[in-house]
């Protein structure tokens, strides 16, 4: 359901199944500290300028630290016609639920 909040468990399952496109909207320093492997990084302020990078058919699963910024991005994407949902609790919930978090070099990461 576009615009809905999904739990971390639902998000992890969808990403593992390849049925959602994980969009991390956090700032560069947050991304560098740790992110989900396979996530796509477009900071919140760059979404409008980089819309051509977003899929139009696969659901977009927006994530930030705790779900506030990604909620705003989700609402904007749904308003623009994208099939987007929000990761409730953000990457903090993702990690707490057992979702993998890594740095660019593959080392264990942390959510900041």
GROMACS .gro file of N, CA, C and O in nm:
model
  448
    1UNK      N    1   0.085  -0.117   0.000
    1UNK     CA    2   0.000   0.000   0.000
    1UNK      C    3   0.090   0.124   0.000
    1UNK      O    4   0.159   0.150   0.097
    2UNK      N    5   0.089   0.202  -0.107
    2UNK     CA    6   0.174   0.321  -0.114
    2UNK      C    7   0.147   0.417   0.001
    2UNK      O    8   0.033   0.441   0.039
    3UNK      N    9   0.255   0.471   0.056
    3UNK     CA   10   0.245   0.566   0.164
    3UNK      C   11   0.241   0.505   0.302
    3UNK      O   12   0.254   0.574   0.402
    4UNK      N   13   0.222   0.375   0.310
    4UNK     CA   14   0.209   0.308   0.439
    4UNK      C   15   0.343   0.298   0.510
    4UNK      O   16   0.449   0.313   0.450
    5UNK      N   17   0.336   0.273   0.640
    5UNK     CA   18   0.454   0.239   0.718
    5UNK      C   19   0.467   0.087   0.718
    5UNK      O   20   0.366   0.017   0.731
    6UNK      N   21   0.588   0.037   0.701
    6UNK     CA   22   0.612  -0.107   0.712
    6UNK      C   23   0.710  -0.130   0.826
    6UNK      O   24   0.796  -0.046   0.854
    7UNK      N   25   0.696  -0.243   0.891
    7UNK     CA   26   0.785  -0.276   1.002
    7UNK      C   27   0.923  -0.313   0.950
    7UNK      O   28   0.940  -0.346   0.832
    8UNK      N   29   1.019  -0.314   1.039
    8UNK     CA   30   1.154  -0.354   1.002
    8UNK      C   31   1.156  -0.498   0.953
    8UNK      O   32   1.222  -0.529   0.854
    9UNK      N   33   1.081  -0.586   1.017
    9UNK     CA   34   1.076  -0.726   0.974
    9UNK      C   35   1.020  -0.737   0.833
    9UNK      O   36   1.073  -0.812   0.750
   10UNK      N   37   0.914  -0.663   0.804
   10UNK     CA   38   0.856  -0.664   0.669
   10UNK      C   39   0.954  -0.607   0.568
   10UNK      O   40   0.967  -0.659   0.456
   11UNK      N   41   1.024  -0.501   0.606
   11UNK     CA   42   1.120  -0.438   0.517
   11UNK      C   43   1.236  -0.531   0.485
   11UNK      O   44   1.276  -0.545   0.369
   12UNK      N   45   1.290  -0.595   0.587
   12UNK     CA   46   1.401  -0.688   0.566
   12UNK      C   47   1.359  -0.800   0.473
   12UNK      O   48   1.431  -0.835   0.379
   13UNK      N   49   1.240  -0.855   0.495
   13UNK     CA   50   1.190  -0.964   0.411
   13UNK      C   51   1.172  -0.918   0.267
   13UNK      O   52   1.208  -0.990   0.173
   14UNK      N   53   1.117  -0.799   0.247
   14UNK     CA   54   1.094  -0.747   0.112
   14UNK      C   55   1.225  -0.723   0.039
   14UNK      O   56   1.238  -0.756  -0.080
   15UNK      N   57   1.323  -0.666   0.107
   15UNK     CA   58   1.452  -0.640   0.044
   15UNK      C   59   1.522  -0.771   0.010
   15UNK      O   60   1.576  -0.788  -0.099
   16UNK      N   61   1.518  -0.867   0.102
   16UNK     CA   62   1.581  -0.997   0.076
   16UNK      C   63   1.516  -1.068  -0.042
   16UNK      O   64   1.583  -1.136  -0.120
   17UNK      N   65   1.384  -1.051  -0.057
   17UNK     CA   66   1.310  -1.116  -0.166
   17UNK      C   67   1.323  -1.041  -0.298
   17UNK      O   68   1.281  -1.090  -0.403
   18UNK      N   69   1.381  -0.921  -0.293
   18UNK     CA   70   1.395  -0.841  -0.414
   18UNK      C   71   1.266  -0.775  -0.456
   18UNK      O   72   1.253  -0.732  -0.571
   19UNK      N   73   1.171  -0.764  -0.364
   19UNK     CA   74   1.041  -0.705  -0.399
   19UNK      C   75   1.029  -0.559  -0.356
   19UNK      O   76   0.919  -0.501  -0.366
   20UNK      N   77   1.138  -0.498  -0.310
   20UNK     CA   78   1.139  -0.356  -0.275
   20UNK      C   79   1.277  -0.299  -0.303
   20UNK      O   80   1.378  -0.370  -0.295
   21UNK      N   81   1.280  -0.171  -0.336
   21UNK     CA   82   1.402  -0.097  -0.365
   21UNK      C   83   1.430  -0.010  -0.244
   21UNK      O   84   1.357   0.086  -0.217
   22UNK      N   85   1.532  -0.043  -0.167
   22UNK     CA   86   1.562   0.027  -0.043
   22UNK      C   87   1.635   0.158  -0.071
   22UNK      O   88   1.744   0.159  -0.126
   23UNK      N   89   1.570   0.269  -0.033
   23UNK     CA   90   1.623   0.403  -0.052
   23UNK      C   91   1.661   0.462   0.082
   23UNK      O   92   1.575   0.486   0.167
   24UNK      N   93   1.788   0.485   0.103
   24UNK     CA   94   1.839   0.543   0.227
   24UNK      C   95   1.854   0.693   0.204
   24UNK      O   96   1.933   0.735   0.119
   25UNK      N   97   1.777   0.774   0.277
   25UNK     CA   98   1.776   0.919   0.256
   25UNK      C   99   1.859   0.995   0.359
   25UNK      O  100   1.852   1.116   0.367
   26UNK      N  101   1.941   0.923   0.436
   26UNK     CA  102   2.024   0.988   0.538
   26UNK      C  103   2.139   1.066   0.474
   26UNK      O  104   2.171   1.049   0.358
   27UNK      N  105   2.202   1.148   0.555
   27UNK     CA  106   2.315   1.228   0.511
   27UNK      C  107   2.438   1.138   0.488
   27UNK      O  108   2.443   1.025   0.537
   28UNK      N  109   2.536   1.190   0.417
   28UNK     CA  110   2.656   1.113   0.382
   28UNK      C  111   2.726   1.054   0.504
   28UNK      O  112   2.766   0.937   0.500
   29UNK      N  113   2.741   1.131   0.612
   29UNK     CA  114   2.812   1.080   0.729
   29UNK      C  115   2.735   0.965   0.794
   29UNK      O  116   2.796   0.870   0.845
   30UNK      N  117   2.603   0.970   0.791
   30UNK     CA  118   2.522   0.861   0.846
   30UNK      C  119   2.538   0.735   0.760
   30UNK      O  120   2.553   0.624   0.812
   31UNK      N  121   2.530   0.753   0.630
   31UNK     CA  122   2.548   0.643   0.534
   31UNK      C  123   2.686   0.579   0.552
   31UNK      O  124   2.698   0.457   0.557
   32UNK      N  125   2.789   0.662   0.562
   32UNK     CA  126   2.926   0.613   0.574
   32UNK      C  127   2.946   0.531   0.702
   32UNK      O  128   3.023   0.434   0.702
   33UNK      N  129   2.876   0.566   0.809
   33UNK     CA  130   2.889   0.493   0.936
   33UNK      C  131   2.830   0.353   0.927
   33UNK      O  132   2.876   0.261   0.994
   34UNK      N  133   2.727   0.337   0.844
   34UNK     CA  134   2.667   0.206   0.828
   34UNK      C  135   2.534   0.214   0.756
   34UNK      O  136   2.454   0.302   0.780
   35UNK      N  137   2.515   0.120   0.663
   35UNK     CA  138   2.392   0.114   0.584
   35UNK      C  139   2.364  -0.031   0.546
   35UNK      O  140   2.449  -0.119   0.560
   36UNK      N  141   2.245  -0.055   0.499
   36UNK     CA  142   2.208  -0.189   0.456
   36UNK      C  143   2.278  -0.222   0.324
   36UNK      O  144   2.276  -0.139   0.232
   37UNK      N  145   2.339  -0.338   0.315
   37UNK     CA  146   2.399  -0.377   0.187
   37UNK      C  147   2.290  -0.379   0.078
   37UNK      O  148   2.178  -0.423   0.102
   38UNK      N  149   2.323  -0.324  -0.036
   38UNK     CA  150   2.227  -0.321  -0.146
   38UNK      C  151   2.135  -0.200  -0.145
   38UNK      O  152   2.056  -0.181  -0.237
   39UNK      N  153   2.141  -0.118  -0.040
   39UNK     CA  154   2.059   0.002  -0.035
   39UNK      C  155   2.109   0.104  -0.137
   39UNK      O  156   2.225   0.101  -0.178
   40UNK      N  157   2.021   0.193  -0.176
   40UNK     CA  158   2.054   0.302  -0.268
   40UNK      C  159   2.053   0.431  -0.187
   40UNK      O  160   1.958   0.457  -0.114
   41UNK      N  161   2.159   0.509  -0.200
   41UNK     CA  162   2.174   0.629  -0.117
   41UNK      C  163   2.146   0.755  -0.198
   41UNK      O  164   2.219   0.788  -0.291
   42UNK      N  165   2.040   0.824  -0.160
   42UNK     CA  166   2.010   0.957  -0.213
   42UNK      C  167   1.966   1.041  -0.093
   42UNK      O  168   1.857   1.021  -0.040
   43UNK      N  169   2.051   1.131  -0.045
   43UNK     CA  170   2.012   1.213   0.070
   43UNK      C  171   1.881   1.288   0.042
   43UNK      O  172   1.852   1.324  -0.072
   44UNK      N  173   1.806   1.311   0.148
   44UNK     CA  174   1.674   1.372   0.137
   44UNK      C  175   1.675   1.497   0.051
   44UNK      O  176   1.587   1.515  -0.034
   45UNK      N  177   1.771   1.586   0.070
   45UNK     CA  178   1.775   1.711  -0.004
   45UNK      C  179   1.803   1.693  -0.153
   45UNK      O  180   1.784   1.786  -0.230
   46UNK      N  181   1.847   1.574  -0.194
   46UNK     CA  182   1.880   1.550  -0.334
   46UNK      C  183   1.772   1.472  -0.411
   46UNK      O  184   1.784   1.452  -0.531
   47UNK      N  185   1.666   1.431  -0.343
   47UNK     CA  186   1.564   1.347  -0.406
   47UNK      C  187   1.506   1.412  -0.531
   47UNK      O  188   1.499   1.350  -0.637
   48UNK      N  189   1.463   1.537  -0.522
   48UNK     CA  190   1.399   1.603  -0.636
   48UNK      C  191   1.493   1.608  -0.757
   48UNK      O  192   1.450   1.582  -0.870
   49UNK      N  193   1.619   1.639  -0.734
   49UNK     CA  194   1.716   1.651  -0.844
   49UNK      C  195   1.757   1.516  -0.901
   49UNK      O  196   1.806   1.510  -1.014
   50UNK      N  197   1.734   1.409  -0.825
   50UNK     CA  198   1.781   1.276  -0.869
   50UNK      C  199   1.666   1.178  -0.890
   50UNK      O  200   1.686   1.057  -0.888
   51UNK      N  201   1.547   1.228  -0.918
   51UNK     CA  202   1.431   1.141  -0.938
   51UNK      C  203   1.450   1.041  -1.051
   51UNK      O  204   1.392   0.934  -1.049
   52UNK      N  205   1.534   1.076  -1.149
   52UNK     CA  206   1.557   0.985  -1.260
   52UNK      C  207   1.625   0.855  -1.217
   52UNK      O  208   1.625   0.757  -1.291
   53UNK      N  209   1.679   0.851  -1.096
   53UNK     CA  210   1.743   0.729  -1.044
   53UNK      C  211   1.644   0.635  -0.976
   53UNK      O  212   1.679   0.522  -0.943
   54UNK      N  213   1.522   0.682  -0.953
   54UNK     CA  214   1.423   0.603  -0.881
   54UNK      C  215   1.349   0.508  -0.975
   54UNK      O  216   1.315   0.545  -1.087
   55UNK      N  217   1.319   0.387  -0.927
   55UNK     CA  218   1.241   0.295  -1.010
   55UNK      C  219   1.095   0.339  -1.011
   55UNK      O  220   1.045   0.396  -0.913
   56UNK      N  221   1.026   0.313  -1.121
   56UNK     CA  222   0.885   0.350  -1.128
   56UNK      C  223   0.793   0.231  -1.102
   56UNK      O  224   0.676   0.249  -1.071
   57UNK      N  225   0.843   0.112  -1.116
   57UNK     CA  226   0.759  -0.007  -1.101
   57UNK      C  227   0.779  -0.080  -0.968
   57UNK      O  228   0.685  -0.132  -0.911
   58UNK      N  229   0.901  -0.087  -0.920
   58UNK     CA  230   0.931  -0.158  -0.795
   58UNK      C  231   0.899  -0.066  -0.678
   58UNK      O  232   0.934   0.052  -0.680
   59UNK      N  233   0.832  -0.116  -0.574
   59UNK     CA  234   0.806  -0.032  -0.458
   59UNK      C  235   0.935   0.023  -0.397
   59UNK      O  236   1.033  -0.050  -0.383
   60UNK      N  237   0.932   0.150  -0.363
   60UNK     CA  238   1.045   0.216  -0.300
   60UNK      C  239   1.022   0.211  -0.149
   60UNK      O  240   0.918   0.254  -0.100
   61UNK      N  241   1.119   0.159  -0.078
   61UNK     CA  242   1.114   0.151   0.067
   61UNK      C  243   1.209   0.256   0.121
   61UNK      O  244   1.331   0.241   0.114
   62UNK      N  245   1.154   0.368   0.171
   62UNK     CA  246   1.235   0.480   0.217
   62UNK      C  247   1.276   0.461   0.363
   62UNK      O  248   1.195   0.421   0.446
   63UNK      N  249   1.403   0.491   0.392
   63UNK     CA  250   1.456   0.474   0.526
   63UNK      C  251   1.547   0.590   0.563
   63UNK      O  252   1.619   0.644   0.478
   64UNK      N  253   1.543   0.628   0.690
   64UNK     CA  254   1.637   0.726   0.745
   64UNK      C  255   1.681   0.671   0.881
   64UNK      O  256   1.683   0.549   0.900
   65UNK      N  257   1.717   0.755   0.974
   65UNK     CA  258   1.763   0.707   1.104
   65UNK      C  259   1.649   0.642   1.182
   65UNK      O  260   1.658   0.525   1.221
   66UNK      N  261   1.542   0.718   1.208
   66UNK     CA  262   1.431   0.663   1.287
   66UNK      C  263   1.295   0.673   1.218
   66UNK      O  264   1.193   0.640   1.278
   67UNK      N  265   1.291   0.718   1.094
   67UNK     CA  266   1.166   0.718   1.018
   67UNK      C  267   1.099   0.851   0.997
   67UNK      O  268   0.995   0.857   0.931
   68UNK      N  269   1.154   0.960   1.049
   68UNK     CA  270   1.090   1.091   1.033
   68UNK      C  271   1.117   1.150   0.895
   68UNK      O  272   1.024   1.186   0.822
   69UNK      N  273   1.243   1.159   0.857
   69UNK     CA  274   1.276   1.213   0.723
   69UNK      C  275   1.221   1.124   0.613
   69UNK      O  276   1.169   1.172   0.513
   70UNK      N  277   1.232   0.992   0.632
   70UNK     CA  278   1.181   0.902   0.529
   70UNK      C  279   1.030   0.910   0.516
   70UNK      O  280   0.975   0.887   0.408
   71UNK      N  281   0.959   0.945   0.624
   71UNK     CA  282   0.813   0.966   0.614
   71UNK      C  283   0.785   1.083   0.522
   71UNK      O  284   0.698   1.077   0.437
   72UNK      N  285   0.861   1.192   0.535
   72UNK     CA  286   0.843   1.309   0.448
   72UNK      C  287   0.874   1.274   0.303
   72UNK      O  288   0.802   1.313   0.211
   73UNK      N  289   0.982   1.197   0.282
   73UNK     CA  290   1.019   1.155   0.147
   73UNK      C  291   0.911   1.063   0.090
   73UNK      O  292   0.871   1.079  -0.026
   74UNK      N  293   0.863   0.970   0.170
   74UNK     CA  294   0.757   0.879   0.124
   74UNK      C  295   0.635   0.958   0.079
   74UNK      O  296   0.580   0.933  -0.029
   75UNK      N  297   0.591   1.052   0.159
   75UNK     CA  298   0.474   1.133   0.124
   75UNK      C  299   0.496   1.208  -0.006
   75UNK      O  300   0.407   1.214  -0.092
   76UNK      N  301   0.614   1.266  -0.024
   76UNK     CA  302   0.645   1.339  -0.147
   76UNK      C  303   0.649   1.244  -0.267
   76UNK      O  304   0.596   1.278  -0.375
   77UNK      N  305   0.709   1.127  -0.251
   77UNK     CA  306   0.716   1.032  -0.362
   77UNK      C  307   0.578   0.981  -0.401
   77UNK      O  308   0.547   0.971  -0.520
   78UNK      N  309   0.496   0.948  -0.303
   78UNK     CA  310   0.360   0.903  -0.333
   78UNK      C  311   0.285   1.014  -0.406
   78UNK      O  312   0.214   0.988  -0.504
   79UNK      N  313   0.302   1.138  -0.361
   79UNK     CA  314   0.238   1.252  -0.427
   79UNK      C  315   0.284   1.269  -0.571
   79UNK      O  316   0.209   1.319  -0.656
   80UNK      N  317   0.406   1.225  -0.601
   80UNK     CA  318   0.461   1.234  -0.737
   80UNK      C  319   0.432   1.108  -0.819
   80UNK      O  320   0.477   1.096  -0.932
   81UNK      N  321   0.356   1.015  -0.760
   81UNK     CA  322   0.316   0.896  -0.835
   81UNK      C  323   0.402   0.773  -0.818
   81UNK      O  324   0.383   0.674  -0.887
   82UNK      N  325   0.498   0.777  -0.727
   82UNK     CA  326   0.584   0.660  -0.704
   82UNK      C  327   0.521   0.567  -0.602
   82UNK      O  328   0.456   0.611  -0.507
   83UNK      N  329   0.541   0.437  -0.617
   83UNK     CA  330   0.492   0.341  -0.518
   83UNK      C  331   0.589   0.333  -0.401
   83UNK      O  332   0.681   0.250  -0.400
   84UNK      N  333   0.573   0.421  -0.303
   84UNK     CA  334   0.669   0.430  -0.193
   84UNK      C  335   0.603   0.397  -0.059
   84UNK      O  336   0.485   0.425  -0.038
   85UNK      N  337   0.683   0.337   0.029
   85UNK     CA  338   0.641   0.308   0.166
   85UNK      C  339   0.756   0.352   0.258
   85UNK      O  340   0.869   0.366   0.216
   86UNK      N  341   0.722   0.370   0.384
   86UNK     CA  342   0.817   0.418   0.483
   86UNK      C  343   0.858   0.306   0.578
   86UNK      O  344   0.773   0.232   0.627
   87UNK      N  345   0.988   0.296   0.608
   87UNK     CA  346   1.038   0.202   0.707
   87UNK      C  347   1.015   0.261   0.846
   87UNK      O  348   1.084   0.353   0.888
   88UNK      N  349   0.914   0.211   0.916
   88UNK     CA  350   0.882   0.259   1.051
   88UNK      C  351   1.000   0.231   1.144
   88UNK      O  352   1.051   0.120   1.148
   89UNK      N  353   1.045   0.333   1.213
   89UNK     CA  354   1.159   0.317   1.304
   89UNK      C  355   1.293   0.331   1.236
   89UNK      O  356   1.396   0.329   1.302
   90UNK      N  357   1.293   0.342   1.104
   90UNK     CA  358   1.414   0.367   1.028
   90UNK      C  359   1.521   0.259   1.039
   90UNK      O  360   1.494   0.144   1.075
   91UNK      N  361   1.642   0.301   1.008
   91UNK     CA  362   1.754   0.208   1.010
   91UNK      C  363   1.787   0.160   1.151
   91UNK      O  364   1.842   0.051   1.169
   92UNK      N  365   1.749   0.237   1.251
   92UNK     CA  366   1.767   0.191   1.390
   92UNK      C  367   1.683   0.065   1.412
   92UNK      O  368   1.732  -0.034   1.469
   93UNK      N  369   1.558   0.067   1.366
   93UNK     CA  370   1.471  -0.051   1.379
   93UNK      C  371   1.521  -0.165   1.292
   93UNK      O  372   1.516  -0.282   1.332
   94UNK      N  373   1.570  -0.132   1.173
   94UNK     CA  374   1.626  -0.233   1.082
   94UNK      C  375   1.736  -0.313   1.153
   94UNK      O  376   1.736  -0.435   1.154
   95UNK      N  377   1.830  -0.241   1.214
   95UNK     CA  378   1.942  -0.306   1.282
   95UNK      C  379   1.894  -0.383   1.404
   95UNK      O  380   1.938  -0.496   1.427
   96UNK      N  381   1.803  -0.325   1.482
   96UNK     CA  382   1.750  -0.393   1.601
   96UNK      C  383   1.677  -0.522   1.565
   96UNK      O  384   1.673  -0.616   1.645
   97UNK      N  385   1.621  -0.527   1.445
   97UNK     CA  386   1.546  -0.644   1.400
   97UNK      C  387   1.636  -0.749   1.333
   97UNK      O  388   1.589  -0.850   1.283
   98UNK      N  389   1.765  -0.723   1.331
   98UNK     CA  390   1.859  -0.820   1.273
   98UNK      C  391   1.901  -0.791   1.131
   98UNK      O  392   1.972  -0.870   1.071
   99UNK      N  393   1.860  -0.676   1.078
   99UNK     CA  394   1.903  -0.638   0.944
   99UNK      C  395   2.051  -0.605   0.943
   99UNK      O  396   2.103  -0.545   1.037
  100UNK      N  397   2.117  -0.646   0.838
  100UNK     CA  398   2.261  -0.625   0.826
  100UNK      C  399   2.292  -0.477   0.804
  100UNK      O  400   2.220  -0.408   0.731
  101UNK      N  401   2.397  -0.429   0.868
  101UNK     CA  402   2.445  -0.291   0.852
  101UNK      C  403   2.596  -0.299   0.832
  101UNK      O  404   2.668  -0.356   0.913
  102UNK      N  405   2.642  -0.242   0.720
  102UNK     CA  406   2.783  -0.248   0.683
  102UNK      C  407   2.834  -0.112   0.641
  102UNK      O  408   2.758  -0.023   0.606
  103UNK      N  409   2.966  -0.097   0.641
  103UNK     CA  410   3.030   0.021   0.583
  103UNK      C  411   3.063  -0.010   0.438
  103UNK      O  412   3.045  -0.123   0.393
  104UNK      N  413   3.113   0.088   0.366
  104UNK     CA  414   3.142   0.070   0.225
  104UNK      C  415   3.244  -0.042   0.201
  104UNK      O  416   3.240  -0.109   0.097
  105UNK      N  417   3.335  -0.064   0.296
  105UNK     CA  418   3.436  -0.169   0.278
  105UNK      C  419   3.389  -0.305   0.328
  105UNK      O  420   3.468  -0.400   0.332
  106UNK      N  421   3.263  -0.315   0.368
  106UNK     CA  422   3.208  -0.444   0.411
  106UNK      C  423   3.222  -0.474   0.559
  106UNK      O  424   3.175  -0.577   0.606
  107UNK      N  425   3.286  -0.384   0.633
  107UNK     CA  426   3.300  -0.404   0.777
  107UNK      C  427   3.166  -0.380   0.847
  107UNK      O  428   3.080  -0.310   0.793
  108UNK      N  429   3.147  -0.437   0.965
  108UNK     CA  430   3.024  -0.408   1.038
  108UNK      C  431   3.008  -0.257   1.060
  108UNK      O  432   3.104  -0.188   1.093
  109UNK      N  433   2.887  -0.209   1.038
  109UNK     CA  434   2.860  -0.067   1.052
  109UNK      C  435   2.774  -0.039   1.174
  109UNK      O  436   2.735  -0.129   1.247
  110UNK      N  437   2.746   0.089   1.194
  110UNK     CA  438   2.659   0.129   1.303
  110UNK      C  439   2.566   0.238   1.252
  110UNK      O  440   2.598   0.310   1.159
  111UNK      N  441   2.452   0.250   1.313
  111UNK     CA  442   2.355   0.351   1.276
  111UNK      C  443   2.375   0.473   1.365
  111UNK      O  444   2.375   0.460   1.488
  112UNK      N  445   2.397   0.587   1.300
  112UNK     CA  446   2.414   0.712   1.377
  112UNK      C  447   2.308   0.811   1.333
  112UNK      O  448   2.249   0.799   1.230
   0.00000   0.00000   0.00000
